[in-house]
Amino acid sequence: MLLYLHANKLTRLEKLFSSIKIQVNEKLFIKDPDSSQLGKKIVEHSIYLIDEIGFEEFTFKKLGVRIGSPESTIYRYFENKHMLLVYITSWYWTWLEYRLVFSTNNISSPEERLKRAIAIVTEPVKQDSNYSHINEVKLNRIIISESLKAYFTKEVDEANKEGFYMVYKSIVQRISEMVLDISPKFKHPHTLISTVVEGAHQQKYFSEHLPSLTDVGNNDDKIVSFFTNLVFSMLKNG
Amino acid sequence: MLLYLHANKLTRLEKLFSSIKIQVNEKLFIKDPDSSQLGKKIVEHSIYLIDEIGFEEFTFKKLGVRIGSPESTIYRYFENKHMLLVYITSWYWTWLEYRLVFSTNNISSPEERLKRAIAIVTEPVKQDSNYSHINEVKLNRIIISESLKAYFTKEVDEANKEGFYMVYKSIVQRISEMVLDISPKFKHPHTLISTVVEGAHQQKYFSEHLPSLTDVGNNDDKIVSFFTNLVFSMLKNG
Amino acid sequence: MLLYLHANKLTRLEKLFSSIKIQVNEKLFIKDPDSSQLGKKIVEHSIYLIDEIGFEEFTFKKLGVRIGSPESTIYRYFENKHMLLVYITSWYWTWLEYRLVFSTNNISSPEERLKRAIAIVTEPVKQDSNYSHINEVKLNRIIISESLKAYFTKEVDEANKEGFYMVYKSIVQRISEMVLDISPKFKHPHTLISTVVEGAHQQKYFSEHLPSLTDVGNNDDKIVSFFTNLVFSMLKNG
Amino acid sequence: MLLYLHANKLTRLEKLFSSIKIQVNEKLFIKDPDSSQLGKKIVEHSIYLIDEIGFEEFTFKKLGVRIGSPESTIYRYFENKHMLLVYITSWYWTWLEYRLVFSTNNISSPEERLKRAIAIVTEPVKQDSNYSHINEVKLNRIIISESLKAYFTKEVDEANKEGFYMVYKSIVQRISEMVLDISPKFKHPHTLISTVVEGAHQQKYFSEHLPSLTDVGNNDDKIVSFFTNLVFSMLKNG
DNA sequence: CATGAATGAGGCTTCATTCAT
DNA sequence: GATGAATGAAGCCTCATTCAT
């Protein structure tokens, strides 16, 4: 999962990147959905459907109707709907980590590097043409509204939770290290960064559904600048 | 729902407070659960049960078994399990608002006032003996893990969502005004405060379940001081 | 469950008997099927259906279609189909125990008493008009073909197995004591009697389905006399 | 299937016996499981699995997981799980018939011959090293708990039932003839012997699971002597 | 010959709710 | 006002099987 990237490899990396396969923990599926057309279709439409009706209302039966296959087919890929959610969530964070690594790799200025990192995790998500069967925008909306909550269910056992959170932790860890590169004595880098990552999600959600809890309106740039400002203020005073 | 309290009314208020009934939006229930023993029992045990098994697994049937009454009885009080969740959540925020108002009311220093406000929304919740049928500690855990998410479901219609969020918004609004009392030109008080309120919840959750995402360990005081620090850093630099 | 019957009470007992309710262990059902018309209908038709298609093929769905009620209704009475089988089996053995006690109670000759007991457990079952919703003949066929086997399933927990077998054991125990009344030094009364009870069942089954394993043809009297002979031979030589 | 063995052929027979292949009715399988490693593995592990979880819970899917092959592979050998059960049951009885024939063949005393025959069908089963892929002890446990019942299912058609019972009948027939060798006028040799064979099974089962229905404790010898005694008592008095 | 993919049908169960008392 | 009975709909999942490779 960890990527060691070097500046002089950038051009080759760019090519590589466009064809990279997002590798999700094998324990999260029974059969790799990336290994067949049907598998991709399942993932693709699950994102559409969960975005539309919410995870609680989402069932394999309904997804089956969407893709014209029986539920039983979907069970060949995922143990149950919770594991499917864990899968797409993991995919999302893995994809974000790739982008984070790619975006910050060859930046020598620690401040610039941290700014870019914050931008990656707070800016609005855009469709990534490299993964045509994944709608990252909708997926991001799912993460925002269903994310953390989903992992509480007893259906997802401890081991799987660990596996799933690994990527999330890795992102927080990477950015925390960037914070320490700037202020080695800062005491709470993980708390700061996890607050930023989750806070950005929430503000997007509030701006759409509960505007009186925010001041950002529809302007997503404000979210980036607010959280960038927040981090650098803390580093100055923390 | 909004309380306008003035300093010179404090003594009377203290008395009042100890016997105050938390008044929850009437649209959230069919029959006021506070109006009968059975109603209180329903609320009391719903908190225990949701804390134990999670909201998704929670059903009126299971609650009925707990309290020794049939499901149909619970339906006399709440339209469905979502409304019951909205009810207890509203109760929580209303209770928190009372405590917020009470704690900040007679404080003349704007900084001290804001500090107290931040403490109220970030410090660990303790059992409040005035409401013996409500376990505020467990209720707080429910808010943390089920909170926002719960209100998306189609079962809770728009009108009710409004009603429910009113108290939450009121709290954010009050503290935002305290922020503006200190820094009248600060641009994003609502964003800041909602980030703090939600962030504190998350950090508590992370410290319990995903410690590598935080630096606060088991020390809840650190959460209060981190977010206090965060707010004042922003005000200094924002 | 144990009945203490005295000879001089016989006439009264006869009256009582005709109106006696067969009392089955309460743990075997959720709601007493004897307490409602629907409950009786469920039991009545379950016996018909299991006899027709076998227990493995039997489902609450099919039973529901038979009685014109949804499966869910049946679930209000029995936890699952295994418990329903345990219920009707228990009913059968309880009913048989009543008949055993009734038939042997006032018999002073130990030999005659034992003969009557053996007859009760080996002779063909006849419809008992006191329980119009139970077809004892079909029920007996179910006991013969599904009986012991059924209790192995993991669905029926240990406690319930205990409860269920209690009546069966009680019957074997009663007849074993009659054996000891005749031959106090006989070493294996339980083995002998359980072999007789089960053996009689099997011979009936074989005579219907695998005639070359028996010599009794369609003549059920031969079964009674064979096993009576077997018991008394053993007592003479054992 | 019937074996006609004569005393003077014993030595050759002994050699033969050690390398003998238990020949099961060809209609019971699609491809002879004895003809490939995989086939033997299927049989071997089906015995383990049925013993562990019971026949009702047993599926080709679960067996496939055990042996690391897909269900579809197992379908090449057996039409369905019922036929597999019939196969292993037939194997068991065929194997028992070989042992019966072998053990009684050169015994001139009719009483001794019958005693040996009774021992074969009532004594505890021991692992037979000649058939390393068959665990006879577990197989015997399966016969005891699933046996007769299994053949009722509609899946096993009449013809197959005939085929399957042939060996069972042959065993009963052989021992019945030994009974008649001693008491030519005895009326119910088949009933007697089938009662003994099934009764011995049951007593083993009861001693393990329902001890109050037996007097044999853990002592399997008692089962042999009880049934030996039973047979000879009957012959004396019958 | 062995396998992997796919599927339709159905089993078992719970849910959320209504109605009559 | 509280309860008990009843139910239709749906959820979740496994089975047994076929087909193409």
Short mmCIF file of N, CA and C in Angstrom, two decimals, chain C residues 113-222:
data_model
loop_
_atom_site.label_atom_id
_atom_site.label_comp_id
_atom_site.label_asym_id
_atom_site.label_seq_id
_atom_site.Cartn_x
_atom_site.Cartn_y
_atom_site.Cartn_z
N ARG C 113 -50.50 -56.53 34.08
CA ARG C 113 -50.17 -55.12 33.98
C ARG C 113 -49.10 -54.88 32.90
N LEU C 114 -48.06 -55.69 32.95
CA LEU C 114 -46.98 -55.54 31.97
C LEU C 114 -47.47 -55.83 30.56
N LYS C 115 -48.32 -56.86 30.45
CA LYS C 115 -48.87 -57.17 29.13
C LYS C 115 -49.64 -55.99 28.55
N ARG C 116 -50.44 -55.38 29.41
CA ARG C 116 -51.21 -54.23 28.95
C ARG C 116 -50.29 -53.07 28.54
N ALA C 117 -49.25 -52.89 29.32
CA ALA C 117 -48.31 -51.80 29.01
C ALA C 117 -47.65 -52.04 27.65
N ILE C 118 -47.20 -53.27 27.45
CA ILE C 118 -46.56 -53.59 26.17
C ILE C 118 -47.54 -53.38 25.02
N ALA C 119 -48.77 -53.79 25.26
CA ALA C 119 -49.78 -53.60 24.21
C ALA C 119 -49.93 -52.12 23.86
N ILE C 120 -50.00 -51.28 24.90
CA ILE C 120 -50.17 -49.84 24.64
C ILE C 120 -49.08 -49.30 23.73
N VAL C 121 -47.83 -49.71 23.97
CA VAL C 121 -46.74 -49.13 23.17
C VAL C 121 -46.47 -49.88 21.87
N THR C 122 -47.09 -51.02 21.68
CA THR C 122 -46.81 -51.75 20.44
C THR C 122 -48.01 -51.88 19.51
N GLU C 123 -49.19 -51.75 20.05
CA GLU C 123 -50.37 -51.96 19.21
C GLU C 123 -50.58 -50.76 18.27
N PRO C 124 -51.32 -50.98 17.21
CA PRO C 124 -51.55 -49.86 16.27
C PRO C 124 -52.36 -48.77 16.96
N VAL C 125 -52.01 -47.56 16.63
CA VAL C 125 -52.68 -46.40 17.22
C VAL C 125 -54.02 -46.19 16.54
N LYS C 126 -55.04 -45.82 17.36
CA LYS C 126 -56.34 -45.50 16.77
C LYS C 126 -56.69 -44.05 17.06
N GLN C 127 -57.51 -43.50 16.21
CA GLN C 127 -57.96 -42.12 16.39
C GLN C 127 -58.61 -41.96 17.77
N ASP C 128 -58.22 -40.92 18.51
CA ASP C 128 -58.80 -40.65 19.82
C ASP C 128 -59.75 -39.47 19.67
N SER C 129 -61.01 -39.77 19.86
CA SER C 129 -62.03 -38.74 19.58
C SER C 129 -61.99 -37.57 20.55
N ASN C 130 -61.23 -37.74 21.64
CA ASN C 130 -61.17 -36.62 22.59
C ASN C 130 -60.37 -35.44 22.07
N TYR C 131 -59.54 -35.68 21.10
CA TYR C 131 -58.69 -34.60 20.58
C TYR C 131 -58.93 -34.50 19.08
N SER C 132 -60.01 -33.82 18.76
CA SER C 132 -60.47 -33.88 17.38
C SER C 132 -59.48 -33.22 16.42
N HIS C 133 -58.67 -32.30 16.93
CA HIS C 133 -57.77 -31.63 15.98
C HIS C 133 -56.46 -32.39 15.80
N ILE C 134 -56.32 -33.51 16.48
CA ILE C 134 -55.10 -34.30 16.33
C ILE C 134 -55.45 -35.65 15.71
N ASN C 135 -54.83 -35.95 14.60
CA ASN C 135 -55.01 -37.26 14.00
C ASN C 135 -53.90 -38.16 14.52
N GLU C 136 -54.25 -38.96 15.53
CA GLU C 136 -53.22 -39.77 16.20
C GLU C 136 -52.60 -40.80 15.28
N VAL C 137 -53.38 -41.26 14.31
CA VAL C 137 -52.84 -42.29 13.41
C VAL C 137 -51.71 -41.73 12.56
N LYS C 138 -51.99 -40.58 11.97
CA LYS C 138 -50.94 -39.95 11.16
C LYS C 138 -49.77 -39.51 12.05
N LEU C 139 -50.13 -39.02 13.22
CA LEU C 139 -49.09 -38.57 14.14
C LEU C 139 -48.16 -39.74 14.47
N ASN C 140 -48.74 -40.88 14.69
CA ASN C 140 -47.95 -42.07 14.98
C ASN C 140 -47.01 -42.40 13.83
N ARG C 141 -47.52 -42.25 12.62
CA ARG C 141 -46.65 -42.50 11.45
C ARG C 141 -45.49 -41.52 11.42
N ILE C 142 -45.76 -40.29 11.79
CA ILE C 142 -44.67 -39.29 11.84
C ILE C 142 -43.65 -39.69 12.89
N ILE C 143 -44.13 -40.06 14.07
CA ILE C 143 -43.22 -40.47 15.13
C ILE C 143 -42.33 -41.60 14.63
N ILE C 144 -42.95 -42.57 13.95
CA ILE C 144 -42.20 -43.72 13.47
C ILE C 144 -41.12 -43.31 12.49
N SER C 145 -41.47 -42.42 11.57
CA SER C 145 -40.45 -42.15 10.55
C SER C 145 -39.53 -40.97 10.86
N GLU C 146 -39.96 -40.03 11.68
CA GLU C 146 -39.10 -38.86 11.89
C GLU C 146 -38.54 -38.77 13.30
N SER C 147 -39.21 -39.42 14.20
CA SER C 147 -38.97 -39.29 15.63
C SER C 147 -37.54 -39.00 16.10
N LEU C 148 -36.85 -39.99 16.50
CA LEU C 148 -35.57 -39.77 17.19
C LEU C 148 -34.65 -38.85 16.42
N LYS C 149 -34.50 -39.18 15.20
CA LYS C 149 -33.64 -38.41 14.32
C LYS C 149 -33.78 -36.90 14.46
N ALA C 150 -35.02 -36.47 14.59
CA ALA C 150 -35.33 -35.04 14.57
C ALA C 150 -34.62 -34.26 15.66
N TYR C 151 -34.30 -34.90 16.72
CA TYR C 151 -33.82 -34.15 17.88
C TYR C 151 -32.34 -33.89 17.86
N PHE C 152 -31.71 -34.30 16.78
CA PHE C 152 -30.29 -34.10 16.65
C PHE C 152 -29.92 -32.77 16.13
N THR C 153 -30.84 -32.19 15.46
CA THR C 153 -30.52 -30.93 14.82
C THR C 153 -30.06 -29.91 15.85
N LYS C 154 -29.13 -29.09 15.42
CA LYS C 154 -28.59 -28.08 16.33
C LYS C 154 -29.65 -27.04 16.74
N GLU C 155 -30.72 -26.97 15.94
CA GLU C 155 -31.75 -25.96 16.20
C GLU C 155 -32.44 -26.18 17.55
N VAL C 156 -32.53 -27.42 17.92
CA VAL C 156 -33.19 -27.73 19.18
C VAL C 156 -32.12 -27.81 20.26
N ASP C 157 -32.11 -26.87 21.13
CA ASP C 157 -30.98 -26.85 22.07
C ASP C 157 -31.13 -27.90 23.17
N GLU C 158 -30.06 -28.05 23.87
CA GLU C 158 -29.98 -29.12 24.87
C GLU C 158 -31.15 -29.09 25.86
N ALA C 159 -31.43 -27.92 26.37
CA ALA C 159 -32.50 -27.79 27.36
C ALA C 159 -33.81 -28.35 26.80
N ASN C 160 -34.11 -27.98 25.57
CA ASN C 160 -35.35 -28.43 24.98
C ASN C 160 -35.35 -29.93 24.75
N LYS C 161 -34.19 -30.45 24.38
CA LYS C 161 -34.11 -31.88 24.20
C LYS C 161 -34.47 -32.56 25.51
N GLU C 162 -33.88 -32.07 26.58
CA GLU C 162 -34.18 -32.61 27.89
C GLU C 162 -35.68 -32.61 28.13
N GLY C 163 -36.27 -31.44 27.96
CA GLY C 163 -37.70 -31.28 28.20
C GLY C 163 -38.51 -32.25 27.38
N PHE C 164 -38.12 -32.39 26.15
CA PHE C 164 -38.86 -33.25 25.26
C PHE C 164 -38.74 -34.72 25.65
N TYR C 165 -37.52 -35.14 25.95
CA TYR C 165 -37.33 -36.56 26.22
C TYR C 165 -37.90 -36.99 27.57
N MET C 166 -38.19 -36.00 28.39
CA MET C 166 -38.67 -36.33 29.72
C MET C 166 -39.85 -37.31 29.66
N VAL C 167 -40.81 -37.04 28.81
CA VAL C 167 -42.00 -37.89 28.74
C VAL C 167 -41.64 -39.28 28.23
N TYR C 168 -40.81 -39.28 27.21
CA TYR C 168 -40.38 -40.56 26.65
C TYR C 168 -39.71 -41.40 27.73
N LYS C 169 -38.80 -40.76 28.45
CA LYS C 169 -38.10 -41.47 29.53
C LYS C 169 -39.08 -41.95 30.59
N SER C 170 -40.05 -41.11 30.87
CA SER C 170 -41.02 -41.46 31.90
C SER C 170 -41.78 -42.73 31.52
N ILE C 171 -42.12 -42.85 30.26
CA ILE C 171 -42.82 -44.06 29.80
C ILE C 171 -41.92 -45.28 29.97
N VAL C 172 -40.69 -45.15 29.49
CA VAL C 172 -39.76 -46.27 29.61
C VAL C 172 -39.55 -46.62 31.09
N GLN C 173 -39.44 -45.61 31.89
CA GLN C 173 -39.23 -45.82 33.32
C GLN C 173 -40.42 -46.58 33.96
N ARG C 174 -41.62 -46.13 33.64
CA ARG C 174 -42.81 -46.79 34.20
C ARG C 174 -42.84 -48.28 33.84
N ILE C 175 -42.62 -48.58 32.57
CA ILE C 175 -42.72 -49.99 32.15
C ILE C 175 -41.55 -50.79 32.73
N SER C 176 -40.37 -50.13 32.82
CA SER C 176 -39.22 -50.81 33.42
C SER C 176 -39.55 -51.22 34.85
N GLU C 177 -40.25 -50.34 35.56
CA GLU C 177 -40.62 -50.68 36.94
C GLU C 177 -41.58 -51.88 36.98
N MET C 178 -42.46 -51.94 35.98
CA MET C 178 -43.36 -53.10 35.92
C MET C 178 -42.56 -54.38 35.69
N VAL C 179 -41.52 -54.27 34.87
CA VAL C 179 -40.65 -55.42 34.64
C VAL C 179 -40.01 -55.86 35.96
N LEU C 180 -39.53 -54.89 36.71
CA LEU C 180 -38.87 -55.22 37.98
C LEU C 180 -39.85 -55.76 39.01
N ASP C 181 -41.11 -55.36 38.89
CA ASP C 181 -42.13 -55.93 39.79
C ASP C 181 -42.22 -57.44 39.61
N ILE C 182 -41.96 -57.87 38.39
CA ILE C 182 -42.03 -59.30 38.10
C ILE C 182 -40.71 -59.99 38.39
N SER C 183 -39.63 -59.39 37.86
CA SER C 183 -38.30 -59.98 38.06
C SER C 183 -37.37 -58.94 38.67
N PRO C 184 -37.39 -58.84 39.98
CA PRO C 184 -36.63 -57.76 40.62
C PRO C 184 -35.15 -57.79 40.30
N LYS C 185 -34.65 -58.93 39.88
CA LYS C 185 -33.20 -59.02 39.63
C LYS C 185 -32.83 -58.84 38.16
N PHE C 186 -33.82 -58.59 37.35
CA PHE C 186 -33.51 -58.41 35.92
C PHE C 186 -32.62 -57.19 35.73
N LYS C 187 -31.54 -57.40 34.95
CA LYS C 187 -30.48 -56.39 34.88
C LYS C 187 -30.74 -55.22 33.92
N HIS C 188 -31.47 -55.50 32.86
CA HIS C 188 -31.53 -54.46 31.82
C HIS C 188 -32.94 -54.07 31.42
N PRO C 189 -33.73 -53.68 32.39
CA PRO C 189 -35.13 -53.36 32.04
C PRO C 189 -35.26 -52.19 31.05
N HIS C 190 -34.42 -51.15 31.22
CA HIS C 190 -34.55 -49.98 30.33
C HIS C 190 -34.14 -50.33 28.90
N THR C 191 -33.05 -51.05 28.81
CA THR C 191 -32.61 -51.49 27.48
C THR C 191 -33.71 -52.33 26.83
N LEU C 192 -34.26 -53.25 27.61
CA LEU C 192 -35.31 -54.12 27.08
C LEU C 192 -36.51 -53.31 26.59
N ILE C 193 -36.99 -52.41 27.44
CA ILE C 193 -38.21 -51.69 27.10
C ILE C 193 -37.99 -50.68 25.96
N SER C 194 -36.86 -50.00 25.97
CA SER C 194 -36.64 -49.05 24.87
C SER C 194 -36.46 -49.81 23.55
N THR C 195 -35.89 -51.00 23.62
CA THR C 195 -35.79 -51.83 22.41
C THR C 195 -37.18 -52.23 21.92
N VAL C 196 -38.06 -52.54 22.84
CA VAL C 196 -39.42 -52.91 22.47
C VAL C 196 -40.16 -51.73 21.84
N VAL C 197 -40.10 -50.59 22.50
CA VAL C 197 -40.83 -49.41 22.00
C VAL C 197 -40.35 -49.05 20.60
N GLU C 198 -39.04 -48.94 20.44
CA GLU C 198 -38.51 -48.58 19.13
C GLU C 198 -38.69 -49.70 18.13
N GLY C 199 -38.50 -50.91 18.58
CA GLY C 199 -38.63 -52.06 17.70
C GLY C 199 -40.04 -52.17 17.13
N ALA C 200 -41.03 -51.94 17.94
CA ALA C 200 -42.41 -52.01 17.46
C ALA C 200 -42.64 -50.96 16.37
N HIS C 201 -42.12 -49.77 16.60
CA HIS C 201 -42.22 -48.73 15.57
C HIS C 201 -41.62 -49.21 14.26
N GLN C 202 -40.41 -49.73 14.37
CA GLN C 202 -39.72 -50.15 13.15
C GLN C 202 -40.45 -51.25 12.41
N GLN C 203 -40.92 -52.24 13.16
CA GLN C 203 -41.60 -53.34 12.49
C GLN C 203 -42.82 -52.85 11.72
N LYS C 204 -43.52 -51.87 12.30
CA LYS C 204 -44.66 -51.31 11.57
C LYS C 204 -44.18 -50.66 10.28
N TYR C 205 -43.09 -49.93 10.42
CA TYR C 205 -42.55 -49.27 9.24
C TYR C 205 -42.08 -50.28 8.20
N PHE C 206 -41.35 -51.28 8.64
CA PHE C 206 -40.86 -52.29 7.71
C PHE C 206 -42.02 -53.01 7.02
N SER C 207 -43.04 -53.33 7.80
CA SER C 207 -44.14 -54.09 7.21
C SER C 207 -44.78 -53.30 6.07
N GLU C 208 -44.70 -52.00 6.16
CA GLU C 208 -45.29 -51.17 5.12
C GLU C 208 -44.33 -50.95 3.94
N HIS C 209 -43.04 -50.78 4.28
CA HIS C 209 -42.11 -50.35 3.24
C HIS C 209 -41.06 -51.38 2.84
N LEU C 210 -40.70 -52.24 3.74
CA LEU C 210 -39.61 -53.18 3.45
C LEU C 210 -39.97 -54.56 4.00
N PRO C 211 -41.03 -55.15 3.43
CA PRO C 211 -41.60 -56.36 4.02
C PRO C 211 -40.61 -57.50 4.20
N SER C 212 -39.54 -57.54 3.42
CA SER C 212 -38.65 -58.68 3.58
C SER C 212 -37.83 -58.59 4.87
N LEU C 213 -37.94 -57.47 5.58
CA LEU C 213 -37.23 -57.38 6.87
C LEU C 213 -38.10 -57.84 8.04
N THR C 214 -39.32 -58.23 7.73
CA THR C 214 -40.21 -58.68 8.82
C THR C 214 -40.89 -59.99 8.45
N ASP C 215 -41.61 -60.52 9.42
CA ASP C 215 -42.45 -61.67 9.15
C ASP C 215 -43.87 -61.39 9.60
N VAL C 216 -44.20 -60.13 9.80
CA VAL C 216 -45.50 -59.83 10.41
C VAL C 216 -46.60 -59.50 9.41
N GLY C 217 -46.20 -59.34 8.14
CA GLY C 217 -47.22 -59.03 7.14
C GLY C 217 -47.99 -57.77 7.53
N ASN C 218 -49.28 -57.78 7.25
CA ASN C 218 -50.08 -56.62 7.60
C ASN C 218 -50.75 -56.79 8.96
N ASN C 219 -50.36 -57.85 9.64
CA ASN C 219 -51.05 -58.21 10.86
C ASN C 219 -50.40 -57.55 12.08
N ASP C 220 -51.00 -56.45 12.52
CA ASP C 220 -50.39 -55.72 13.62
C ASP C 220 -50.43 -56.48 14.93
N ASP C 221 -51.39 -57.37 15.06
CA ASP C 221 -51.44 -58.17 16.29
C ASP C 221 -50.16 -58.96 16.49
N LYS C 222 -49.59 -59.38 15.35
CA LYS C 222 -48.36 -60.15 15.44
C LYS C 222 -47.25 -59.34 16.11
#
